[in-house]
Short mmCIF file of C-alpha atoms and ligand atoms in Angstrom, two decimals:
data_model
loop_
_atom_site.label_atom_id
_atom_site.label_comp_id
_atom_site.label_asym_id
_atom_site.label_seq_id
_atom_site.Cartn_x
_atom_site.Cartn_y
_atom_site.Cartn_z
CA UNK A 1 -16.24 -20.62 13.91
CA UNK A 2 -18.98 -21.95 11.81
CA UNK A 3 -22.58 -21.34 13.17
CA UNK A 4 -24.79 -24.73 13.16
CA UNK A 5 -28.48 -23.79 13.70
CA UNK A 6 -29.73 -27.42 14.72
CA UNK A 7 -33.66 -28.14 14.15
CA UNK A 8 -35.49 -27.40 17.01
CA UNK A 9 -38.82 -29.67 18.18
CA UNK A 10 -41.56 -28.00 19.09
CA UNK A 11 -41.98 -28.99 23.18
CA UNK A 12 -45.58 -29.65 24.12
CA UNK A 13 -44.97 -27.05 26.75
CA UNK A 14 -44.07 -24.33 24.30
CA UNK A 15 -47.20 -24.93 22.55
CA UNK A 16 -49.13 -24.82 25.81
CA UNK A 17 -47.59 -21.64 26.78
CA UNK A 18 -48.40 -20.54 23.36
CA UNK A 19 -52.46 -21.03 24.05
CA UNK A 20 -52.22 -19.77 27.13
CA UNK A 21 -50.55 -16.46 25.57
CA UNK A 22 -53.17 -16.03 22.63
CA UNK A 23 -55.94 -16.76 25.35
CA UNK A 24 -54.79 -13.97 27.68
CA UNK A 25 -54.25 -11.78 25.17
CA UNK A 26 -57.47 -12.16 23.15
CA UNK A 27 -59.41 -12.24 26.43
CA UNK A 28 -58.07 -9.16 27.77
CA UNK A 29 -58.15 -7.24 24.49
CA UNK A 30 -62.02 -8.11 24.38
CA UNK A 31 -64.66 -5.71 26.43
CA UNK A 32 -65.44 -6.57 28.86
CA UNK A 33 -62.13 -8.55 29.54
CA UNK A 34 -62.11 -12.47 30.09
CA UNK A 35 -59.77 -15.18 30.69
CA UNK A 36 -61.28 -18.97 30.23
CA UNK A 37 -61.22 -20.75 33.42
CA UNK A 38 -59.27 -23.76 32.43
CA UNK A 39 -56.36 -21.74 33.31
CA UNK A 40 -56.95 -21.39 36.84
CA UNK A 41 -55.01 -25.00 36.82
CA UNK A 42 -51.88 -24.53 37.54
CA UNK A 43 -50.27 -26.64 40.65
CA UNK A 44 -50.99 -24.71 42.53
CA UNK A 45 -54.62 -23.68 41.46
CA UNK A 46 -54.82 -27.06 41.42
CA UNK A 47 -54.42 -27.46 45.46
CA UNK A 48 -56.24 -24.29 45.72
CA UNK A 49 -59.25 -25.86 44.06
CA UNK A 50 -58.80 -28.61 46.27
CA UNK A 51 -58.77 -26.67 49.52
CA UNK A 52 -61.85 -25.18 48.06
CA UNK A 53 -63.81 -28.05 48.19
CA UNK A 54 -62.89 -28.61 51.90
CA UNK A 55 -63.89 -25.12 52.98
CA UNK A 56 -67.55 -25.59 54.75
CA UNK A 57 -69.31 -23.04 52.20
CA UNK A 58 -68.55 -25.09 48.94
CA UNK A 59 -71.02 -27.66 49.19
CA UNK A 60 -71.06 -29.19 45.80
CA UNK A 61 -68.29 -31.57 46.07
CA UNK A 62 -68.94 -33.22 49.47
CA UNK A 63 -72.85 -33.63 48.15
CA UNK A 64 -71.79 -35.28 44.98
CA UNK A 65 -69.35 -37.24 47.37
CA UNK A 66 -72.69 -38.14 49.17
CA UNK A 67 -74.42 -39.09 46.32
CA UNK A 68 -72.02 -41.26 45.04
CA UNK A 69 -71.46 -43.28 47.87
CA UNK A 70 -75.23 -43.43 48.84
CA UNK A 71 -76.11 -44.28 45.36
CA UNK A 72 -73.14 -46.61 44.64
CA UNK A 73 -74.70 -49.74 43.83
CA UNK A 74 -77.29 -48.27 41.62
CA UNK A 75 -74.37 -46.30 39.67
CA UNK A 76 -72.20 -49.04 39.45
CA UNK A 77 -75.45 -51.09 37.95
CA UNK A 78 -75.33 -48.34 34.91
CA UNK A 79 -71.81 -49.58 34.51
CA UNK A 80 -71.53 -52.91 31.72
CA UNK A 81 -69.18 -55.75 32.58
CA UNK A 82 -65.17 -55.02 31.98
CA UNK A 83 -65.92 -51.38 31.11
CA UNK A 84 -63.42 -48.83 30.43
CA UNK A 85 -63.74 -45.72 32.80
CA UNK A 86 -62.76 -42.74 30.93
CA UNK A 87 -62.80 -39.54 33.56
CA UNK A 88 -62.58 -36.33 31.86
CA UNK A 89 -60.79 -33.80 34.16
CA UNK A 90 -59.28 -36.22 36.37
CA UNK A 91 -58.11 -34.22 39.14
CA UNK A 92 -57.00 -35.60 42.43
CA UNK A 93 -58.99 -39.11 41.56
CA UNK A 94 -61.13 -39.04 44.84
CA UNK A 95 -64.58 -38.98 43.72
CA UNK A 96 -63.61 -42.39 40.89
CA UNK A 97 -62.22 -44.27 44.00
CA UNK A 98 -66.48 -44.62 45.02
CA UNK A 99 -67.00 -45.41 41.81
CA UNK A 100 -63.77 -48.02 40.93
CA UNK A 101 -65.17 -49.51 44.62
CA UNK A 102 -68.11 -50.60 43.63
CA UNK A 103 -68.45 -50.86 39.53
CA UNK A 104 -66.92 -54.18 37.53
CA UNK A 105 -64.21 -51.13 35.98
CA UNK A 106 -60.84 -53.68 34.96
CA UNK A 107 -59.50 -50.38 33.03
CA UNK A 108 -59.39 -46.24 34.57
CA UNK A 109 -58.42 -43.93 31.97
CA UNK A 110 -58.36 -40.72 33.16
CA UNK A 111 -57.64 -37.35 30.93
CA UNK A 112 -56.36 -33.81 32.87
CA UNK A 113 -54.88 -30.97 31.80
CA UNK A 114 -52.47 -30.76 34.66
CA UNK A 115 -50.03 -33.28 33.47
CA UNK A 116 -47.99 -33.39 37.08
CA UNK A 117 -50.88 -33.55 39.43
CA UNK A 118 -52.13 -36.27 36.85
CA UNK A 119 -49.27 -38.83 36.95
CA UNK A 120 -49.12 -38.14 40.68
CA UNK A 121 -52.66 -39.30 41.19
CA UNK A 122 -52.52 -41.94 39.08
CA UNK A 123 -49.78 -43.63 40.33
CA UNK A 124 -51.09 -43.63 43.76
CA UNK A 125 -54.34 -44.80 42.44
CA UNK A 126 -52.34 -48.39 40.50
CA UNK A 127 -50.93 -48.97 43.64
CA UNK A 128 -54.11 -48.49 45.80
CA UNK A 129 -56.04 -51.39 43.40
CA UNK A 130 -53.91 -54.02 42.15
CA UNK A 131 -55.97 -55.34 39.21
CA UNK A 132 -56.66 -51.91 37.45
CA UNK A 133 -54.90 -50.98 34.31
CA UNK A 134 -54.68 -47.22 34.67
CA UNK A 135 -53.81 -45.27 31.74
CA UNK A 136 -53.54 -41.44 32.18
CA UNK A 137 -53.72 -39.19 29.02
CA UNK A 138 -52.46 -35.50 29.83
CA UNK A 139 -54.74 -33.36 27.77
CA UNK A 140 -57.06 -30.48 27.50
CA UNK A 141 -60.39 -32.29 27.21
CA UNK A 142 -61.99 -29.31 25.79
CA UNK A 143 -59.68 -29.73 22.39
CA UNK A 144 -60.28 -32.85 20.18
CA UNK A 145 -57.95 -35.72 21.93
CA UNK A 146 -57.55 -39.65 21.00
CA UNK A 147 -58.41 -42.00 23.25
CA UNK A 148 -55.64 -44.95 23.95
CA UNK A 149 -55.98 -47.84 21.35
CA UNK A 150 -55.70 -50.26 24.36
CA UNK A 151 -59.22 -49.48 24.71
CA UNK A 152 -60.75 -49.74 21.46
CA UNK A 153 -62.70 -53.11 21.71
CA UNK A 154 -64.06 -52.16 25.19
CA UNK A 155 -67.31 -50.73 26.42
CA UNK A 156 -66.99 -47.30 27.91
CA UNK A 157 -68.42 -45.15 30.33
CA UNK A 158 -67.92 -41.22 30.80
CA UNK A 159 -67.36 -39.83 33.90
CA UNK A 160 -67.35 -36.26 34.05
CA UNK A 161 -68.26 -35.42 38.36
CA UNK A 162 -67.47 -31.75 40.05
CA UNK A 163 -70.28 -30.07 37.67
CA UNK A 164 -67.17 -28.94 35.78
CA UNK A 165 -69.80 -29.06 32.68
CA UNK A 166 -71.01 -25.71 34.51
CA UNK A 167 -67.75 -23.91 33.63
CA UNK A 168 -68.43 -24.03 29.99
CA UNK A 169 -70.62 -21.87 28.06
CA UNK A 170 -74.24 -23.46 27.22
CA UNK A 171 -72.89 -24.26 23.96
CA UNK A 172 -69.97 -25.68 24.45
CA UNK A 173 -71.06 -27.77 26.91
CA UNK A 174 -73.25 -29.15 24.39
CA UNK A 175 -70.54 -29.66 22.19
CA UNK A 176 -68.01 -31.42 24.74
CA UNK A 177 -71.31 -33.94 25.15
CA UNK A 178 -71.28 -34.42 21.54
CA UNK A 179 -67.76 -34.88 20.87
CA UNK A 180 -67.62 -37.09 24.21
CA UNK A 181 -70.32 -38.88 22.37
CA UNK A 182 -68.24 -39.39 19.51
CA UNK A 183 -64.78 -39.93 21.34
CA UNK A 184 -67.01 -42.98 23.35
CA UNK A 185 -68.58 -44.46 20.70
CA UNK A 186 -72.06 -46.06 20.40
CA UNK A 187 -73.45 -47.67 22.79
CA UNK A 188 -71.89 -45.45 25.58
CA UNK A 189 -73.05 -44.22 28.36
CA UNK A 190 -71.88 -41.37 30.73
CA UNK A 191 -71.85 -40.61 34.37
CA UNK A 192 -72.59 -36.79 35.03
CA UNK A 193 -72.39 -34.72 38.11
CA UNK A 194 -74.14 -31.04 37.41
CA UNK A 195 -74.61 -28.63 40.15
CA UNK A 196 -78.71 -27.95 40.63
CA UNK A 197 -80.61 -24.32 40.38
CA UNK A 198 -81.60 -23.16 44.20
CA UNK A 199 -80.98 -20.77 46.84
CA UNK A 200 -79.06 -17.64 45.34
CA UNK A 201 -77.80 -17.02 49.50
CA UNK A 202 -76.59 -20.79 49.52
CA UNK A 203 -74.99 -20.10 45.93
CA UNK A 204 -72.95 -16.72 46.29
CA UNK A 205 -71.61 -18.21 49.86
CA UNK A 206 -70.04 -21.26 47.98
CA UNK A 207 -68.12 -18.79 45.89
CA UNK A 208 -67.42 -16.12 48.92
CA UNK A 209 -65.75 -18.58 51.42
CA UNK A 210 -65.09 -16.89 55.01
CA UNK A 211 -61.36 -18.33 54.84
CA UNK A 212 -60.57 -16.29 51.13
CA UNK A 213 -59.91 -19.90 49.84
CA UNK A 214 -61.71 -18.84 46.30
CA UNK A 215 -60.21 -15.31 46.38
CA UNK A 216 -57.03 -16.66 46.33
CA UNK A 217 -57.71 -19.29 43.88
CA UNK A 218 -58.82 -16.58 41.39
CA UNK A 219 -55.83 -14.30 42.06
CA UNK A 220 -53.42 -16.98 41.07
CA UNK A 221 -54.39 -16.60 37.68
CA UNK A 222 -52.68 -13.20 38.09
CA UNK A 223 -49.91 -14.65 39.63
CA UNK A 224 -49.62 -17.69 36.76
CA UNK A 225 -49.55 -15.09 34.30
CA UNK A 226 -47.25 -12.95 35.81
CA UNK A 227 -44.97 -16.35 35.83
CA UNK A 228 -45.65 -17.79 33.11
CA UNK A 229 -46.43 -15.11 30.49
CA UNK A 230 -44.08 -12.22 32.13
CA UNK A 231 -46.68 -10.57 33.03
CA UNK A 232 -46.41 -7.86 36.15
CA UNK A 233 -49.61 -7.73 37.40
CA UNK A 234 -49.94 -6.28 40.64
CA UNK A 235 -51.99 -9.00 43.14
CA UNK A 236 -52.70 -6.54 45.91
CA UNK A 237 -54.50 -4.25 42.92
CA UNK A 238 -56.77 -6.19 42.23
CA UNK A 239 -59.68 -8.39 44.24
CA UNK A 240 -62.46 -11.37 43.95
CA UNK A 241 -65.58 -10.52 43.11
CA UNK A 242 -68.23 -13.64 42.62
CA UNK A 243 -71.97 -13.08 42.10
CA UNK A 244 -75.02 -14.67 40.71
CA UNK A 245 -76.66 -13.98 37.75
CA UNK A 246 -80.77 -14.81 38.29
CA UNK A 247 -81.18 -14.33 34.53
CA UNK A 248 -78.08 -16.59 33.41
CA UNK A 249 -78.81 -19.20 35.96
CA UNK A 250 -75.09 -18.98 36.61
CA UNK A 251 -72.51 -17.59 38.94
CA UNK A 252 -69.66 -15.36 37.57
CA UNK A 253 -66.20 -14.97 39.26
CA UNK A 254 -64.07 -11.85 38.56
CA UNK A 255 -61.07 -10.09 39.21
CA UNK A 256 -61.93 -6.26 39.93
CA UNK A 257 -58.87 -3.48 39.75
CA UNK A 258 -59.09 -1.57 42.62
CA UNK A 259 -57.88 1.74 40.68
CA UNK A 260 -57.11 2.83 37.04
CA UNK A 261 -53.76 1.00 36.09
CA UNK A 262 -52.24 -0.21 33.20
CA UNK A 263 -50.65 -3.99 33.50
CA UNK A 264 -48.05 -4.80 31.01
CA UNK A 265 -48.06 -9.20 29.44
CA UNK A 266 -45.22 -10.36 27.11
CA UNK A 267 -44.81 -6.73 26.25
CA UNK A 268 -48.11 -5.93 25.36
CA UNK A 269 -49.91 -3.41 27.60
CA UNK A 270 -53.44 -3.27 28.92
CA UNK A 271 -55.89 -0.46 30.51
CA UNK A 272 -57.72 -0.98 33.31
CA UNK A 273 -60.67 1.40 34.43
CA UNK A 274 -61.21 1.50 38.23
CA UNK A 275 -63.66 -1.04 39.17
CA UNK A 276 -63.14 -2.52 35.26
CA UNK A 277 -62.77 -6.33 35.86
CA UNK A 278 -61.66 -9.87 34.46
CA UNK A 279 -64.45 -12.44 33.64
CA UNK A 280 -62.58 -15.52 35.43
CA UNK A 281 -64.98 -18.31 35.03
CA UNK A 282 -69.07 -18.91 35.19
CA UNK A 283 -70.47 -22.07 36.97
CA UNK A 284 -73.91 -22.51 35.60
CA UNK A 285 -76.94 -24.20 37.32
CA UNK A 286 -78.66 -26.57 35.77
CA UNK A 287 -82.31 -27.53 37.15
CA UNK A 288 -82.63 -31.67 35.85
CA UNK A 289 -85.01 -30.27 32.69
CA UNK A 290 -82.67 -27.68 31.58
CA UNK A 291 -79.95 -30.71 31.81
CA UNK A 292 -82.18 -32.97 30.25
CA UNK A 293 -83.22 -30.54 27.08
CA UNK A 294 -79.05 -29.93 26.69
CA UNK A 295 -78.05 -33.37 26.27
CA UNK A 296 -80.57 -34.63 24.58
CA UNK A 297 -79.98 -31.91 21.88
CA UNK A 298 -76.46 -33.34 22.11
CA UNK A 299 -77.99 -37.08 21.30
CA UNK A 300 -77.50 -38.72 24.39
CA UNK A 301 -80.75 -40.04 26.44
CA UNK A 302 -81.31 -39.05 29.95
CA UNK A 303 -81.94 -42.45 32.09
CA UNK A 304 -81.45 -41.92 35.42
CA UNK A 305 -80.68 -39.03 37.95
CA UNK A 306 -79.55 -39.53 41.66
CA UNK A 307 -80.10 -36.30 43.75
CA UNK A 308 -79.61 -35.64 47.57
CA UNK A 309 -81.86 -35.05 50.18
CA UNK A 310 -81.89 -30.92 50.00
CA UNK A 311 -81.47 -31.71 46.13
CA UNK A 312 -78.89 -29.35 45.32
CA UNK A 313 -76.87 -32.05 43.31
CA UNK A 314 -77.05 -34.31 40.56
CA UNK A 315 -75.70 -37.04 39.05
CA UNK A 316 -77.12 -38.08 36.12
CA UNK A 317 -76.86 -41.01 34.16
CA UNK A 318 -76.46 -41.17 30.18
CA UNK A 319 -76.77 -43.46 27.13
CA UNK A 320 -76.33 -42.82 23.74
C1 AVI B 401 -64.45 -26.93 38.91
N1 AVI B 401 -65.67 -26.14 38.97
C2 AVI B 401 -66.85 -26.96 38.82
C3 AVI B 401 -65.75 -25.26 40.14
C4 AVI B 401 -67.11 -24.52 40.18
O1 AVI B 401 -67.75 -24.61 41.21
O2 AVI B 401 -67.51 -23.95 39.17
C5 AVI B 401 -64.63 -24.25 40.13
C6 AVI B 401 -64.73 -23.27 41.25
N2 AVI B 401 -64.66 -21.97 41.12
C7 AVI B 401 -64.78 -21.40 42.29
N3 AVI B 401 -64.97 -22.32 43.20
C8 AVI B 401 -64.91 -23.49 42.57
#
């Protein structure tokens, strides 16, 4: 019989499985060994990340939920008349419901990497308020993405909460605030949350939670891997380690092997010392001048910052 070889599409899942590969690959062919912490996103590091936040040690997402609603009039002020909302990392859509309460927002576009959660959300969120247009874009908001044309003519505000701008490096968080510059236009503005510089004690206890929330969220990396990339890691062989760097103003999650072992991904095999770990993520700390000095190098202006009482959050407010 005669052999047809039909064309084949690329699926956008192939090509995500294809970063994901080179990523894991690179990062733990590199010494020391890393693996970015977009990854960690998954479903179900997505729940995990959510339990996170409701374990009593993490503090920086019920204080930013504080601020928010505290400061909700004065935020939603900062927001122009028929504005589109453009969230970058979307997420469960909790923290935008404060904001979509209170700010003239007619359309909520919001842009995640975790295309299932995403749709989820969003959905419930159309239903929840009958006169928003919600549009969600799955993408990775750290690669160069389009914004909908639907929104073209409007005025737009950022919103970028969680002090997720702490998980990139100093530099690229500089660039995502430049491109997000760019992606916004002129004449945009941008709603910030970044986690604040204080207490190392309070810090490393955010990222050591009694209940092993966070060790388990940084495990299932492993575990995505080991799905996703056939990869046989061994979970029980390896364990969390976060810690604070004083000198980085940041704290760095890793995954430590418990003995010398060699782990095998997509066929390709890697050494591990005892002890040698993983680089997982950092969350840097950003005291308001340090966040100041990086976006204005990035050309937005710094106009307004809400804080909390203890200050160990803020949001800050943006124009270009
Ligand atoms: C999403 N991001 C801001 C969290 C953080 O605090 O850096 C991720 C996280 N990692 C461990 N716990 C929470």
């Amino acid at each position: 019989t005669a052999h047809v070889r039909l064309p084949r599409t690329i699926a956008p899942d192939d090509t995500a499985r294809h970063a994901f590969l080179v990523d894991v690959i690179d990062g733990l062919s590199a010494d020391p060994k890393r693996i970015p912490p977009k990854y960690f996103y998954d479903e179900r590091g997505s729940q995990l990340f959510e339990a996170i936040t409701r374990t009593p040690e993490y503090y920086p997402t019920r204080t930013e939920t504080g601020i928010l609603t505290a400061e909700a009039g004065a935020i939603a002020a900062f927001v122009p008349k028929d504005a589109a909302l453009v969230e970058f990392g979307a997420g469960s859509l909790t923290k935008v419901r404060l904001l979509l309460g209170a700010a003239p927002v007619k359309t909520f576009v919001p842009v995640d990497i975790s295309s299932a959660f995403l749709q989820d959300a969003a959905q419930r969120l159309s239903r929840e308020i009958p006169g928003l247009r919600v549009v969600p874009v799955p993408a990775d908001f750290t690669a160069p993405f389009a914004l909908p044309a639907e929104i073209a003519a409007l005025p737009k505000v950022g919103f970028f909460p969680g002090s997720t701008l702490g998980n990139f490096e100093p530099h690229e968080a500089a660039a995502f605030l430049r491109h997000a510059g760019a992606l916004l236009g002129p004449g945009a503005r941008m709603i910030i949350g970044v986690d604040l510089v204080k207490d190392p004690d309070v810090l490393t206890r955010a990222y050591n939670d009694a209940a092993g929330v966070t060790a388990e969220f940084n495990l299932n990396l492993l575990r995505r891997i080991n799905r996703e990339l056939g990869g046989n890691f061994d979970l029980g062989a390896f364990w969390h380690r976060a810690v604070y760097n004083r000198e980085q103003l940041r704290i760095e999650m890793h995954l430590a092997s418990r003995t010398r072992q060699r782990v095998r991904v997509d066929g390709r095999c890697f050494e591990f010392r005892r002890g040698e770990t993983i680089h997982t993520e950092s969350s840097y700390k950003y005291t308001a001048e340090l966040f100041r000095t990086l976006a204005t190098g990035a050309g937005w202006r710094l106009a307004e910052t809400w804080t909390d009482p203890e200050r160990w959050f803020a949001v800050h407010a943006l124009v270009r």
